[in-house]
Amino acid sequence: MIEIKDKNDCCGCTACMSICPVKAITMKEDEEGFLYPVVDTEKCVNCGLCEKTCPIINKKEKSEKQQKAYVINNKNEVIRSQSTSGGAFSPIAEYVIENKGVVFGAIIDESMRVYHAYTEIKDGIQMFRGSKYVQSDLKNTFLEAKSFLDDGRMVCFSGTPCQIQGLKSFLGKEYENLITVDVVCRAVPSPLVLRKYLKYQEQKNGIVNIKRVVFRDKSKYGYGYSSMLVEGENKIYREGIETDPYLRAFFNNYSDRPACFDCKFRNKDRVSDFTIWDCYTIAEFDKNLSDNKGTTRMIIQTAKGEKIFEQIKGKFNFKEIDINEAVKNVKELKESPKPNEKREKFFEDINNIDEKEFFDKYFPITIKVRSEKLVRRILIRTGLNDKVKNTVKKIIKKG
């Protein structure tokens, strides 16, 4: 039976739970807020399917693929504004719905929980837009997707690379009617940290009845300085990476899942049909597409993906780029982050300290923090942010 001896070896993909023929496996939250499989030994029949299905135990050798790369902006400005970057996913999802298919992706509900769900209507695609900086609960979506696939329906499944690999391992065979989209992932933060952070917002900033969280809001400062947005019935909070404690926890590697520090799926050759992620350096590829509203980089890895792109490309402003240029200097495709040296104490404290005291302890707003925020906002307002970043990169390369 599946047994998690080292948490670095479990990405929480639910493949083992989904494959179990007697439903002996459930996903239980640990003290850090991450879900791990737990086996009911009374139900288990020792068939071994859980171990045979695990994408980490049975890691497949990566294979080189004939890939095409693009930079993309959705022509629909409303969709693009609701998307984290260029809005490339929505036309793929629309294509599937138009062909009587089903689309799966991560949503955030009214209680601010992030989990996977599906839609069969175009209006439902909106709930998948926007990055969710927290690991989503996949629930029973692998089983639901398989049911639709076996019924002959087209299915689009989007998620992190480990979630897509987990789905493929669970299915055990290729489906021509399955379209997969993976999002280049830095790491997945803990749902527990998000819950504590939202309580902190209530305590620290007096936000009442939180009804909306946007992890990468670009409505005020644009794509170049997207920020965390928390909206309640009485006020809206908006802060960037320098000052917001949730973003600081994420980007300083406190809140990530242990498996993310040794990710087994971090490479440019994916099992998905489409791989999508940010393109802050769009001006290097095409200045005409650079307008601070968000641009997506896309890699197409299958003939199926190319066929779909041909059907939907009229909805994009796009440019094909060299695959090696597309992935150059993209750390998230090659390197796992290193855990913060204070991570263990961070999670010990989060379960024992009041939320306000906890976040103020780890992420105080010092003079240095305020100065970094001020300088960056000045650069954004004056349009100098990209120029400064490019100059710094050149200096680093020369050094």
Tab-separated table of C-alpha atoms in Angstrom:
chain	number	residue	atom	x	y	z
A	1	MET	CA	0.000	0.000	0.000
A	2	ILE	CA	1.025	3.628	-0.444
A	3	GLU	CA	2.924	4.964	2.575
A	4	ILE	CA	4.388	8.452	2.795
A	5	LYS	CA	7.714	8.036	4.596
A	6	ASP	CA	9.229	11.198	3.152
A	7	LYS	CA	6.945	14.152	2.365
A	8	ASN	CA	9.351	15.233	-0.371
A	9	ASP	CA	8.024	12.222	-2.284
A	10	CYS	CA	4.339	13.178	-2.367
A	11	CYS	CA	2.938	15.994	-4.492
A	12	GLY	CA	-0.671	15.383	-3.378
A	13	CYS	CA	-1.937	14.581	-6.880
A	14	THR	CA	-4.659	12.116	-5.663
A	15	ALA	CA	-3.793	9.483	-8.287
A	16	CYS	CA	-3.469	6.806	-5.579
A	17	MET	CA	-6.783	7.750	-3.971
A	18	SER	CA	-8.547	7.822	-7.329
A	19	ILE	CA	-7.280	4.420	-8.481
A	20	CYS	CA	-8.125	2.530	-5.276
A	21	PRO	CA	-10.874	0.005	-6.149
A	22	VAL	CA	-12.203	-0.248	-2.573
A	23	LYS	CA	-11.967	3.476	-1.644
A	24	ALA	CA	-9.495	2.721	1.133
A	25	ILE	CA	-7.499	5.928	0.592
A	26	THR	CA	-8.522	9.412	1.672
A	27	MET	CA	-6.590	12.680	1.486
A	28	LYS	CA	-5.981	14.125	4.956
A	29	GLU	CA	-4.528	17.511	5.861
A	30	ASP	CA	-1.295	17.497	7.875
A	31	GLU	CA	-0.100	20.083	10.401
A	32	GLU	CA	1.204	22.278	7.553
A	33	GLY	CA	-2.142	22.270	5.755
A	34	PHE	CA	-1.150	19.992	2.867
A	35	LEU	CA	-3.143	16.927	1.790
A	36	TYR	CA	-1.533	13.470	1.916
A	37	PRO	CA	-3.001	10.011	1.265
A	38	VAL	CA	-3.978	7.956	4.312
A	39	VAL	CA	-4.853	4.264	3.906
A	40	ASP	CA	-7.641	2.565	5.868
A	41	THR	CA	-5.914	-0.786	6.488
A	42	GLU	CA	-9.244	-2.441	7.317
A	43	LYS	CA	-10.496	-1.735	3.784
A	44	CYS	CA	-7.211	-2.213	1.895
A	45	VAL	CA	-6.969	-5.432	-0.179
A	46	ASN	CA	-3.256	-5.016	-0.946
A	47	CYS	CA	-3.769	-4.871	-4.706
A	48	GLY	CA	-0.795	-2.517	-5.101
A	49	LEU	CA	-2.541	-0.260	-7.605
A	50	CYS	CA	-1.812	2.848	-5.532
A	51	GLU	CA	1.947	2.323	-5.704
A	52	LYS	CA	1.806	1.336	-9.381
A	53	THR	CA	-0.069	4.559	-10.181
A	54	CYS	CA	2.022	7.052	-8.202
A	55	PRO	CA	3.744	9.391	-10.721
A	56	ILE	CA	6.712	9.914	-8.384
A	57	ILE	CA	7.376	6.233	-7.618
A	58	ASN	CA	6.925	5.427	-11.322
A	59	LYS	CA	8.605	8.490	-12.745
A	60	LYS	CA	8.683	8.374	-16.529
A	61	GLU	CA	11.806	9.304	-18.425
A	62	LYS	CA	11.409	12.637	-20.152
A	63	SER	CA	11.396	12.539	-23.935
A	64	GLU	CA	12.375	15.293	-26.335
A	65	LYS	CA	9.441	16.659	-28.307
A	66	GLN	CA	8.927	18.766	-31.378
A	67	GLN	CA	7.674	21.886	-29.668
A	68	LYS	CA	6.379	25.220	-30.890
A	69	ALA	CA	6.493	28.362	-28.780
A	70	TYR	CA	4.424	31.558	-28.912
A	71	VAL	CA	3.866	34.808	-27.068
A	72	ILE	CA	0.162	35.580	-26.872
A	73	ASN	CA	-2.345	38.292	-25.976
A	74	ASN	CA	-6.066	37.589	-26.059
A	75	LYS	CA	-7.854	40.060	-28.368
A	76	ASN	CA	-10.770	40.174	-25.921
A	77	GLU	CA	-9.658	42.843	-23.446
A	78	VAL	CA	-12.215	41.817	-20.821
A	79	ILE	CA	-10.922	38.242	-20.742
A	80	ARG	CA	-7.355	39.486	-20.721
A	81	SER	CA	-8.027	41.841	-17.809
A	82	GLN	CA	-9.522	38.956	-15.802
A	83	SER	CA	-6.540	36.720	-16.561
A	84	THR	CA	-3.204	36.771	-14.766
A	85	SER	CA	-1.198	37.236	-17.947
A	86	GLY	CA	-2.368	37.202	-21.579
A	87	GLY	CA	-5.578	35.166	-21.399
A	88	ALA	CA	-4.349	32.223	-23.479
A	89	PHE	CA	-6.256	29.517	-21.621
A	90	SER	CA	-9.801	30.792	-22.201
A	91	PRO	CA	-9.939	30.178	-26.000
A	92	ILE	CA	-8.718	26.599	-25.441
A	93	ALA	CA	-11.504	26.095	-22.897
A	94	GLU	CA	-14.058	27.766	-25.200
A	95	TYR	CA	-13.060	25.413	-28.032
A	96	VAL	CA	-13.725	22.392	-25.790
A	97	ILE	CA	-17.109	23.729	-24.623
A	98	GLU	CA	-18.099	24.499	-28.233
A	99	ASN	CA	-17.387	20.840	-29.019
A	100	LYS	CA	-19.771	19.722	-26.250
A	101	GLY	CA	-16.870	19.088	-23.902
A	102	VAL	CA	-16.058	19.662	-20.246
A	103	VAL	CA	-13.365	21.913	-18.738
A	104	PHE	CA	-11.619	21.308	-15.394
A	105	GLY	CA	-9.560	23.854	-13.482
A	106	ALA	CA	-8.871	25.487	-10.117
A	107	ILE	CA	-11.474	27.834	-8.642
A	108	ILE	CA	-11.745	29.876	-5.447
A	109	ASP	CA	-15.195	29.738	-3.881
A	110	GLU	CA	-17.152	32.101	-1.621
A	111	SER	CA	-15.443	30.720	1.479
A	112	MET	CA	-12.036	31.390	-0.147
A	113	ARG	CA	-11.218	27.689	-0.568
A	114	VAL	CA	-9.288	26.678	-3.681
A	115	TYR	CA	-10.198	23.398	-5.349
A	116	HIS	CA	-10.688	21.814	-8.770
A	117	ALA	CA	-14.103	21.791	-10.406
A	118	TYR	CA	-15.558	21.503	-13.904
A	119	THR	CA	-17.879	23.443	-16.163
A	120	GLU	CA	-19.868	22.571	-19.266
A	121	ILE	CA	-20.828	26.153	-20.146
A	122	LYS	CA	-18.799	29.091	-21.460
A	123	ASP	CA	-19.782	31.402	-18.620
A	124	GLY	CA	-18.211	28.927	-16.224
A	125	ILE	CA	-14.748	29.432	-17.722
A	126	GLN	CA	-14.396	32.759	-15.926
A	127	MET	CA	-13.963	31.034	-12.541
A	128	PHE	CA	-10.752	29.388	-13.800
A	129	ARG	CA	-9.104	32.678	-14.775
A	130	GLY	CA	-6.371	34.117	-12.603
A	131	SER	CA	-3.522	32.398	-10.738
A	132	LYS	CA	-4.312	30.876	-7.362
A	133	TYR	CA	-1.209	30.953	-5.188
A	134	VAL	CA	-2.267	27.961	-3.075
A	135	GLN	CA	-2.432	24.230	-3.708
A	136	SER	CA	-5.869	23.272	-4.981
A	137	ASP	CA	-7.793	20.310	-3.631
A	138	LEU	CA	-8.373	17.988	-6.593
A	139	LYS	CA	-11.207	16.167	-4.798
A	140	ASN	CA	-12.644	13.478	-7.153
A	141	THR	CA	-11.952	15.302	-10.406
A	142	PHE	CA	-9.735	12.508	-11.812
A	143	LEU	CA	-12.664	10.100	-11.557
A	144	GLU	CA	-15.073	12.670	-12.979
A	145	ALA	CA	-12.744	13.390	-15.909
A	146	LYS	CA	-12.387	9.671	-16.664
A	147	SER	CA	-16.156	9.226	-16.663
A	148	PHE	CA	-16.577	12.015	-19.218
A	149	LEU	CA	-13.720	10.665	-21.339
A	150	ASP	CA	-15.131	7.130	-21.346
A	151	ASP	CA	-18.479	8.586	-22.447
A	152	GLY	CA	-16.709	10.043	-25.479
A	153	ARG	CA	-16.843	13.667	-24.313
A	154	MET	CA	-13.931	16.018	-24.958
A	155	VAL	CA	-12.235	16.987	-21.687
A	156	CYS	CA	-9.824	19.838	-20.987
A	157	PHE	CA	-7.933	19.481	-17.704
A	158	SER	CA	-5.711	22.295	-16.443
A	159	GLY	CA	-3.391	22.314	-13.467
A	160	THR	CA	0.180	22.207	-12.230
A	161	PRO	CA	2.656	19.787	-13.887
A	162	CYS	CA	2.353	17.263	-11.040
A	163	GLN	CA	-1.448	17.339	-11.250
A	164	ILE	CA	-1.376	16.706	-15.006
A	165	GLN	CA	1.169	13.890	-14.590
A	166	GLY	CA	-0.960	12.441	-11.799
A	167	LEU	CA	-4.052	12.472	-14.015
A	168	LYS	CA	-2.187	10.754	-16.855
A	169	SER	CA	-0.812	8.112	-14.475
A	170	PHE	CA	-4.291	7.470	-13.096
A	171	LEU	CA	-5.858	7.140	-16.564
A	172	GLY	CA	-3.170	4.672	-17.627
A	173	LYS	CA	-3.666	5.256	-21.332
A	174	GLU	CA	-3.852	8.052	-23.853
A	175	TYR	CA	-7.238	9.534	-24.710
A	176	GLU	CA	-7.580	11.357	-27.998
A	177	ASN	CA	-10.439	13.375	-26.478
A	178	LEU	CA	-8.300	14.627	-23.540
A	179	ILE	CA	-6.692	18.090	-23.763
A	180	THR	CA	-4.234	18.949	-20.995
A	181	VAL	CA	-2.876	22.374	-20.048
A	182	ASP	CA	-0.191	22.795	-17.419
A	183	VAL	CA	0.836	26.069	-15.851
A	184	VAL	CA	4.533	26.610	-15.196
A	185	CYS	CA	4.676	26.455	-11.435
A	186	ARG	CA	7.163	27.963	-8.989
A	187	ALA	CA	5.695	25.983	-6.061
A	188	VAL	CA	2.351	25.492	-4.294
A	189	PRO	CA	1.710	27.296	-0.981
A	190	SER	CA	-0.243	25.805	1.892
A	191	PRO	CA	-4.030	26.298	2.189
A	192	LEU	CA	-3.475	26.648	5.949
A	193	VAL	CA	-1.313	29.736	5.385
A	194	LEU	CA	-4.054	31.264	3.229
A	195	ARG	CA	-6.688	30.633	5.915
A	196	LYS	CA	-4.477	32.217	8.566
A	197	TYR	CA	-3.658	35.139	6.275
A	198	LEU	CA	-7.334	35.930	5.710
A	199	LYS	CA	-7.943	35.934	9.469
A	200	TYR	CA	-4.939	38.269	9.757
A	201	GLN	CA	-6.585	40.607	7.242
A	202	GLU	CA	-9.694	40.700	9.413
A	203	GLN	CA	-7.636	41.431	12.536
A	204	LYS	CA	-4.965	43.769	11.155
A	205	ASN	CA	-6.887	45.678	8.510
A	206	GLY	CA	-10.451	45.281	9.739
A	207	ILE	CA	-11.718	43.746	6.488
A	208	VAL	CA	-15.226	42.427	7.073
A	209	ASN	CA	-16.760	39.437	5.225
A	210	ILE	CA	-14.010	38.829	2.692
A	211	LYS	CA	-15.647	38.059	-0.649
A	212	ARG	CA	-12.795	38.229	-3.158
A	213	VAL	CA	-9.082	37.411	-3.231
A	214	VAL	CA	-6.943	38.086	-6.296
A	215	PHE	CA	-3.383	36.802	-6.025
A	216	ARG	CA	-2.123	38.701	-9.063
A	217	ASP	CA	-4.249	41.820	-9.453
A	218	LYS	CA	-3.134	44.107	-12.286
A	219	SER	CA	-6.104	46.492	-12.326
A	220	LYS	CA	-4.323	49.384	-10.580
A	221	TYR	CA	-0.620	49.220	-11.418
A	222	GLY	CA	-0.711	46.964	-14.468
A	223	TYR	CA	0.969	43.674	-15.279
A	224	GLY	CA	4.440	44.888	-14.323
A	225	TYR	CA	3.470	45.352	-10.673
A	226	SER	CA	0.653	42.949	-9.973
A	227	SER	CA	-0.367	42.834	-6.333
A	228	MET	CA	-2.388	40.909	-3.777
A	229	LEU	CA	-5.991	42.101	-3.530
A	230	VAL	CA	-8.365	41.268	-0.698
A	231	GLU	CA	-11.872	42.692	-0.887
A	232	GLY	CA	-14.442	42.750	1.909
A	233	GLU	CA	-17.796	44.436	2.196
A	234	ASN	CA	-16.208	47.508	3.815
A	235	LYS	CA	-12.828	47.993	2.075
A	236	ILE	CA	-10.296	46.783	-0.470
A	237	TYR	CA	-6.713	45.938	0.484
A	238	ARG	CA	-4.029	45.954	-2.198
A	239	GLU	CA	-0.277	45.447	-1.618
A	240	GLY	CA	2.642	44.177	-3.684
A	241	ILE	CA	5.337	41.578	-3.215
A	242	GLU	CA	7.488	43.810	-0.990
A	243	THR	CA	4.868	44.397	1.699
A	244	ASP	CA	2.122	41.757	1.532
A	245	PRO	CA	2.879	38.964	4.039
A	246	TYR	CA	1.253	36.199	1.987
A	247	LEU	CA	3.329	36.990	-1.082
A	248	ARG	CA	6.438	37.418	1.040
A	249	ALA	CA	5.875	33.983	2.600
A	250	PHE	CA	5.506	32.421	-0.842
A	251	PHE	CA	8.441	34.081	-2.564
A	252	ASN	CA	10.728	33.582	0.436
A	253	ASN	CA	9.971	29.842	0.410
A	254	TYR	CA	8.277	29.532	3.782
A	255	SER	CA	4.880	28.231	2.721
A	256	ASP	CA	5.641	25.795	-0.132
A	257	ARG	CA	4.854	22.075	-0.135
A	258	PRO	CA	7.946	19.959	0.728
A	259	ALA	CA	7.808	18.123	-2.631
A	260	CYS	CA	8.208	21.457	-4.438
A	261	PHE	CA	11.757	21.771	-3.121
A	262	ASP	CA	12.679	18.679	-5.128
A	263	CYS	CA	10.083	18.805	-7.899
A	264	LYS	CA	10.150	15.691	-10.100
A	265	PHE	CA	8.274	17.387	-12.953
A	266	ARG	CA	10.337	20.530	-13.467
A	267	ASN	CA	11.537	20.497	-17.100
A	268	LYS	CA	10.565	21.954	-20.444
A	269	ASP	CA	9.418	18.634	-21.930
A	270	ARG	CA	5.964	18.117	-20.409
A	271	VAL	CA	3.309	15.430	-20.894
A	272	SER	CA	0.640	18.070	-21.534
A	273	ASP	CA	-0.606	19.412	-24.856
A	274	PHE	CA	-0.080	23.035	-23.790
A	275	THR	CA	2.249	24.674	-21.289
A	276	ILE	CA	1.508	28.309	-20.383
A	277	TRP	CA	3.124	30.930	-18.170
A	278	ASP	CA	4.006	34.614	-17.795
A	279	CYS	CA	6.024	36.705	-20.199
A	280	TYR	CA	7.256	39.828	-18.427
A	281	THR	CA	10.005	40.149	-21.042
A	282	ILE	CA	7.574	40.493	-23.953
A	283	ALA	CA	9.373	43.594	-25.262
A	284	GLU	CA	12.353	41.372	-26.082
A	285	PHE	CA	10.143	39.296	-28.387
A	286	ASP	CA	7.695	41.828	-29.803
A	287	LYS	CA	7.362	45.444	-28.659
A	288	ASN	CA	3.952	45.674	-30.333
A	289	LEU	CA	2.577	43.165	-27.817
A	290	SER	CA	4.109	45.011	-24.847
A	291	ASP	CA	1.411	47.177	-23.229
A	292	ASN	CA	1.604	46.283	-19.506
A	293	LYS	CA	-1.715	44.398	-19.666
A	294	GLY	CA	-0.256	40.888	-19.563
A	295	THR	CA	1.223	38.412	-22.031
A	296	THR	CA	1.367	34.615	-22.015
A	297	ARG	CA	4.175	32.367	-23.166
A	298	MET	CA	2.867	29.121	-24.622
A	299	ILE	CA	4.569	25.880	-25.639
A	300	ILE	CA	2.600	23.421	-27.778
A	301	GLN	CA	3.894	19.870	-27.421
A	302	THR	CA	1.545	17.637	-29.419
A	303	ALA	CA	-0.093	17.424	-32.822
A	304	LYS	CA	-3.413	17.596	-30.982
A	305	GLY	CA	-2.366	20.892	-29.440
A	306	GLU	CA	-1.248	22.301	-32.797
A	307	LYS	CA	-4.591	21.361	-34.360
A	308	ILE	CA	-6.510	23.187	-31.642
A	309	PHE	CA	-4.251	26.231	-31.859
A	310	GLU	CA	-4.989	26.500	-35.582
A	311	GLN	CA	-8.701	26.595	-34.755
A	312	ILE	CA	-8.424	29.305	-32.074
A	313	LYS	CA	-5.483	31.483	-33.140
A	314	GLY	CA	-7.825	34.101	-34.601
A	315	LYS	CA	-8.673	35.066	-31.010
A	316	PHE	CA	-5.062	36.033	-30.294
A	317	ASN	CA	-2.486	38.632	-31.134
A	318	PHE	CA	0.562	36.389	-31.201
A	319	LYS	CA	4.049	35.749	-32.471
A	320	GLU	CA	5.855	32.434	-32.881
A	321	ILE	CA	9.245	32.449	-31.173
A	322	ASP	CA	12.212	30.092	-30.958
A	323	ILE	CA	11.623	27.397	-28.333
A	324	ASN	CA	15.089	27.853	-26.830
A	325	GLU	CA	14.522	31.599	-26.507
A	326	ALA	CA	11.124	30.971	-24.934
A	327	VAL	CA	12.577	28.893	-22.087
A	328	LYS	CA	15.884	30.717	-21.657
A	329	ASN	CA	16.432	32.000	-18.105
A	330	VAL	CA	13.092	30.562	-16.932
A	331	LYS	CA	14.173	29.146	-13.563
A	332	GLU	CA	10.773	27.629	-12.826
A	333	LEU	CA	11.324	25.173	-15.687
A	334	LYS	CA	14.718	24.037	-14.428
A	335	GLU	CA	15.355	24.721	-10.750
A	336	SER	CA	13.404	23.937	-7.609
A	337	PRO	CA	13.345	26.633	-4.916
A	338	LYS	CA	15.303	26.022	-1.718
A	339	PRO	CA	13.350	25.907	1.570
A	340	ASN	CA	13.751	28.861	3.880
A	341	GLU	CA	15.966	27.999	6.835
A	342	LYS	CA	13.194	29.197	9.160
A	343	ARG	CA	10.461	27.135	7.459
A	344	GLU	CA	10.124	24.520	10.230
A	345	LYS	CA	9.745	27.205	12.898
A	346	PHE	CA	7.348	29.109	10.611
A	347	PHE	CA	4.899	26.202	10.561
A	348	GLU	CA	5.381	25.507	14.254
A	349	ASP	CA	4.450	29.097	15.056
A	350	ILE	CA	1.516	29.336	12.637
A	351	ASN	CA	-0.333	26.725	14.669
A	352	ASN	CA	0.446	28.289	18.043
A	353	ILE	CA	0.460	32.077	17.636
A	354	ASP	CA	-2.342	34.556	17.027
A	355	GLU	CA	-2.552	35.436	13.304
A	356	LYS	CA	-1.674	39.113	13.679
A	357	GLU	CA	1.258	38.390	15.965
A	358	PHE	CA	2.442	35.621	13.637
A	359	PHE	CA	2.526	37.597	10.375
A	360	ASP	CA	3.919	40.710	12.066
A	361	LYS	CA	6.709	38.572	13.529
A	362	TYR	CA	7.818	37.060	10.218
A	363	PHE	CA	7.015	39.939	7.889
A	364	PRO	CA	7.412	43.283	9.686
A	365	ILE	CA	7.060	46.457	7.629
A	366	THR	CA	10.522	47.923	8.139
A	367	ILE	CA	12.011	51.108	6.659
A	368	LYS	CA	13.822	48.917	4.112
A	369	VAL	CA	10.563	47.249	3.068
A	370	ARG	CA	8.787	50.598	2.708
A	371	SER	CA	11.703	51.976	0.679
A	372	GLU	CA	11.665	49.021	-1.723
A	373	LYS	CA	7.933	49.482	-2.226
A	374	LEU	CA	8.301	53.231	-2.857
A	375	VAL	CA	11.160	52.824	-5.355
A	376	ARG	CA	9.380	50.120	-7.305
A	377	ARG	CA	6.126	52.087	-7.543
A	378	ILE	CA	8.022	55.150	-8.755
A	379	LEU	CA	9.686	53.037	-11.440
A	380	ILE	CA	6.305	51.628	-12.478
A	381	ARG	CA	4.644	55.035	-12.678
A	382	THR	CA	7.524	56.507	-14.685
A	383	GLY	CA	7.737	53.520	-17.022
A	384	LEU	CA	11.332	52.802	-15.986
A	385	ASN	CA	10.776	49.463	-14.252
A	386	ASP	CA	11.498	47.256	-17.279
A	387	LYS	CA	14.525	49.334	-18.294
A	388	VAL	CA	16.040	49.058	-14.814
A	389	LYS	CA	15.412	45.293	-14.695
A	390	ASN	CA	17.021	44.818	-18.117
A	391	THR	CA	20.044	46.893	-17.076
A	392	VAL	CA	20.471	44.810	-13.913
A	393	LYS	CA	20.277	41.588	-15.973
A	394	LYS	CA	22.978	42.851	-18.333
A	395	ILE	CA	25.244	43.771	-15.419
A	396	ILE	CA	24.746	40.306	-13.894
A	397	LYS	CA	25.524	38.599	-17.222
A	398	LYS	CA	28.718	40.631	-17.659
A	399	GLY	CA	29.755	39.838	-14.121
